[in-house]
PDB file of C-alpha atoms in Angstrom:
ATOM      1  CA  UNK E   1     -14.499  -1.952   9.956  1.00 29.00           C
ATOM      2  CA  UNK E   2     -10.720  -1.670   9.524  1.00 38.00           C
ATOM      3  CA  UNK E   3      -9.597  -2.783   6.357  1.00 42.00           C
ATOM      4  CA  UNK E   4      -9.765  -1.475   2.477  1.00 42.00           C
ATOM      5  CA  UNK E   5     -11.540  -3.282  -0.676  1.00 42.00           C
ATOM      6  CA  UNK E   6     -10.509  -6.240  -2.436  1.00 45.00           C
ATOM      7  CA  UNK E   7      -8.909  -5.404  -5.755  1.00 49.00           C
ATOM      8  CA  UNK E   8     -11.107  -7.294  -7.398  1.00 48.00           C
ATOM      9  CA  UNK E   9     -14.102  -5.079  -6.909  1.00 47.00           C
ATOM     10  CA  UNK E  10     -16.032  -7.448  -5.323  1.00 49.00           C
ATOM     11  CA  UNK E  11     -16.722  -5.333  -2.647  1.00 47.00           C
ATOM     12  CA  UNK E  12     -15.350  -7.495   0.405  1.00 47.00           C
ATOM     13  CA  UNK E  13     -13.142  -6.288   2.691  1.00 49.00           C
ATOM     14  CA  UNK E  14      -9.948  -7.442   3.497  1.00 50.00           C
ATOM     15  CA  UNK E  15      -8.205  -6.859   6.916  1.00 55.00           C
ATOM     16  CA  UNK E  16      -5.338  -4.224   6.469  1.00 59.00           C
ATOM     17  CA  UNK E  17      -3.282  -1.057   8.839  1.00 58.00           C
ATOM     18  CA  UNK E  18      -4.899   1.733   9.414  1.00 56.00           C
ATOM     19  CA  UNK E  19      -2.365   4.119   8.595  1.00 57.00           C
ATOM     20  CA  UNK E  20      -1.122   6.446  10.834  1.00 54.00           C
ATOM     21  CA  UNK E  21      -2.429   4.374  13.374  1.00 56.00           C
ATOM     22  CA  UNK E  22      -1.755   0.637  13.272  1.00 59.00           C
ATOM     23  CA  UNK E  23       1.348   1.365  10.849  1.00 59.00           C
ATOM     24  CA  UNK E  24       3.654  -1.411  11.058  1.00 59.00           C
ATOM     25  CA  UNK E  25       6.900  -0.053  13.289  1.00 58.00           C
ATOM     26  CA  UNK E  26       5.115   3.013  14.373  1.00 57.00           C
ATOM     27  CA  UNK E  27       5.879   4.836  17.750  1.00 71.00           C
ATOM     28  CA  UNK E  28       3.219   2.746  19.383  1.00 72.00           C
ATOM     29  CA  UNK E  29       4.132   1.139  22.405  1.00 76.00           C
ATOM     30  CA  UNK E  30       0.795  -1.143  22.629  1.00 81.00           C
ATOM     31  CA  UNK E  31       1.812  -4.705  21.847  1.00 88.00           C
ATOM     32  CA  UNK E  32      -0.779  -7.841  21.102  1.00 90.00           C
ATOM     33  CA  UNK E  33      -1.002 -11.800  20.581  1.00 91.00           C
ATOM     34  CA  UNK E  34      -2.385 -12.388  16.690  1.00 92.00           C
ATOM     35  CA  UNK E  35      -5.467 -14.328  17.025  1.00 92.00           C
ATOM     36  CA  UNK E  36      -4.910 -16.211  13.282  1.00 91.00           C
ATOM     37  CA  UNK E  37      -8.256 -17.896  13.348  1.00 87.00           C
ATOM     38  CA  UNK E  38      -8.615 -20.311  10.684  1.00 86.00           C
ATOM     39  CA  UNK E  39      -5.720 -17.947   8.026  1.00 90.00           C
ATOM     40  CA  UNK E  40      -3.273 -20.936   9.177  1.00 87.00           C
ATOM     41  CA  UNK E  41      -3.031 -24.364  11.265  1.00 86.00           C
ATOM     42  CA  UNK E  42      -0.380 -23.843  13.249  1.00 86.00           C
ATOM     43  CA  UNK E  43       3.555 -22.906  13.277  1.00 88.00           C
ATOM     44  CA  UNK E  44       3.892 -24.431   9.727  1.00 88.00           C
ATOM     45  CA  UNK E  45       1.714 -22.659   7.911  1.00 89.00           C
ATOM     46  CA  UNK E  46       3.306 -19.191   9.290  1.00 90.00           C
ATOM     47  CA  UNK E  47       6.694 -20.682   8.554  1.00 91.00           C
ATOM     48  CA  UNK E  48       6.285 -21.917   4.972  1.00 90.00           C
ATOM     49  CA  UNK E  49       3.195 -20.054   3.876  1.00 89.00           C
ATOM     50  CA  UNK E  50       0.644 -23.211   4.153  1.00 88.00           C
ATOM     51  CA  UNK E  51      -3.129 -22.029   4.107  1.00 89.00           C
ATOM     52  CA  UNK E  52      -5.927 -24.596   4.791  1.00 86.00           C
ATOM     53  CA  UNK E  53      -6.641 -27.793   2.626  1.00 85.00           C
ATOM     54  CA  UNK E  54     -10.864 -26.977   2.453  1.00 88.00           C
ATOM     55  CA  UNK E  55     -11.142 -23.032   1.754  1.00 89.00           C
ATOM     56  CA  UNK E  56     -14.228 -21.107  -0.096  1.00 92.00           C
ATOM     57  CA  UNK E  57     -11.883 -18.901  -1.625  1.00 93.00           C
ATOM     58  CA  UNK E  58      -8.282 -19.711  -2.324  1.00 91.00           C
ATOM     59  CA  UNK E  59      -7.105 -16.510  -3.223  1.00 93.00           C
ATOM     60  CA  UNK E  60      -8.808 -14.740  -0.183  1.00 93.00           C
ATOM     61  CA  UNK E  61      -7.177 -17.580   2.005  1.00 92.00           C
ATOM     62  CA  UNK E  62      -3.744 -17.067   0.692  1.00 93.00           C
ATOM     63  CA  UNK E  63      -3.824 -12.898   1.146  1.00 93.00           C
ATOM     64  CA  UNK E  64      -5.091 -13.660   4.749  1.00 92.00           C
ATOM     65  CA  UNK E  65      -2.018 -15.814   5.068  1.00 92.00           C
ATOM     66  CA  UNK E  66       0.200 -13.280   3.791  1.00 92.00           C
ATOM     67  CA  UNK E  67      -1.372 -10.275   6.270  1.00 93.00           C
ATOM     68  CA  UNK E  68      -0.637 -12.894   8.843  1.00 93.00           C
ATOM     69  CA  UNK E  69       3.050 -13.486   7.923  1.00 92.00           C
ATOM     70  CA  UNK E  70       3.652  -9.921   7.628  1.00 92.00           C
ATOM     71  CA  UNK E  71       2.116  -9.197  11.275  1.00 93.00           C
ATOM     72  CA  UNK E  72       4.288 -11.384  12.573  1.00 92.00           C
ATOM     73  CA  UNK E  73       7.604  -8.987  12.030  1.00 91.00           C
ATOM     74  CA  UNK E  74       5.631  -6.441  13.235  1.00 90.00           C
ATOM     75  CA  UNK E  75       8.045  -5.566  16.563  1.00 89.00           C
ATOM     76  CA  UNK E  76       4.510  -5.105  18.807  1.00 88.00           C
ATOM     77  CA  UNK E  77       3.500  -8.341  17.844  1.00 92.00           C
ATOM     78  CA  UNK E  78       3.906 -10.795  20.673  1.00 92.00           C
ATOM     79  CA  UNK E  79       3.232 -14.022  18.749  1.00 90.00           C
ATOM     80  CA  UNK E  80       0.957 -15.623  16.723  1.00 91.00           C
ATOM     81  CA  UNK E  81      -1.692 -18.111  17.947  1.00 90.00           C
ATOM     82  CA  UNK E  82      -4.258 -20.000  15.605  1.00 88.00           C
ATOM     83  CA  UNK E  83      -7.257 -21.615  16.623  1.00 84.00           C
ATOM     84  CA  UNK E  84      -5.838 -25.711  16.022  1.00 80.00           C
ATOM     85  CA  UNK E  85      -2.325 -24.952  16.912  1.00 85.00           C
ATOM     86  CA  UNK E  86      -1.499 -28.369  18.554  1.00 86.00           C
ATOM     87  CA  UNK E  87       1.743 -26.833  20.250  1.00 87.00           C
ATOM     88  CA  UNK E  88      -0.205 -23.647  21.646  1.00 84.00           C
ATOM     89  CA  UNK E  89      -0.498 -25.055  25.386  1.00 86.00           C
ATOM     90  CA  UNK E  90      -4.076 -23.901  27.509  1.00 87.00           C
ATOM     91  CA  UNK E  91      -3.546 -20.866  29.489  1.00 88.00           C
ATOM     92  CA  UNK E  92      -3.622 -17.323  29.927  1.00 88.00           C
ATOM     93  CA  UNK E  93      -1.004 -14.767  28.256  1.00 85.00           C
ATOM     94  CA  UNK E  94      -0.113 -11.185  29.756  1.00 86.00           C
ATOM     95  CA  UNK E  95       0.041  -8.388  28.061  1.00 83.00           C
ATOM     96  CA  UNK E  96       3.168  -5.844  29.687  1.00 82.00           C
ATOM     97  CA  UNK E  97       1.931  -2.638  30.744  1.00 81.00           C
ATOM     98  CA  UNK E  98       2.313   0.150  28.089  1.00 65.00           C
ATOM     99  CA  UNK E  99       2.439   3.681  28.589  1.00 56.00           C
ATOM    100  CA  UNK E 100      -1.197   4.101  27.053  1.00 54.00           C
ATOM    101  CA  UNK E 101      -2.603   1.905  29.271  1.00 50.00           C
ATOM    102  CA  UNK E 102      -5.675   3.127  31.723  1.00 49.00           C
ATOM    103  CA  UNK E 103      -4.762   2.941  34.821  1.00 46.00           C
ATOM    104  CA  UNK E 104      -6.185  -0.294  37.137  1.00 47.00           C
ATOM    105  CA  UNK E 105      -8.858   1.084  39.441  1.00 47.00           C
ATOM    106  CA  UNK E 106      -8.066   1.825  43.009  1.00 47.00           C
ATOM    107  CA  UNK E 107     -10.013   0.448  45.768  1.00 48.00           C
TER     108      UNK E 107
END
């Protein structure tokens, strides 16, 4: 699992770069939608740092916030998209080819 251990030495892990690898602004010309899951409810939450009302762990659901946020200015980051996003409409989003693509089969 990507990621490093909570400060607090309770031995969960927290989502985090792998350096040298997912480094934020690094020669990588792969780009991706964020997938925010529950971290925040929609454009709000990214814009002025609201996590969820009902949370186990407030702490925890504040640093996932955060990680979010900071993703976000990530220049490979395509946009954000959370699970009850009222203004994300149904469909399907393209990735643009990248140079470390595979290449589509030929028939």
């Amino acid at each position: 699992m990507r990621g490093h251990q909570a400060p607090d030495g309770a031995g969960t892990a927290c989502a985090g770069w792998v350096k040298g690898v997912d480094t934020p602004g690094s020669e990588d010309p792969r780009s991706f939608y964020l997938l925010t899951s529950d971290a925040g409810y929609g454009r709000p939450s990214f814009d002025e740092g609201l996590r969820p009302g009902v949370v186990v762990n407030a702490s925890q659901a504040e640093t996932s916030l955060a990680w979010v946020r900071a993703v976000e200015h990530d220049p490979r980051c395509l946009g954000l998209i959370a699970n009850h996003d009222p203004e994300i409409a149904p469909g399907a989003l393209s990735l643009p080819p990248s140079s470390s693509s595979p290449a589509a089969p030929v028939d």
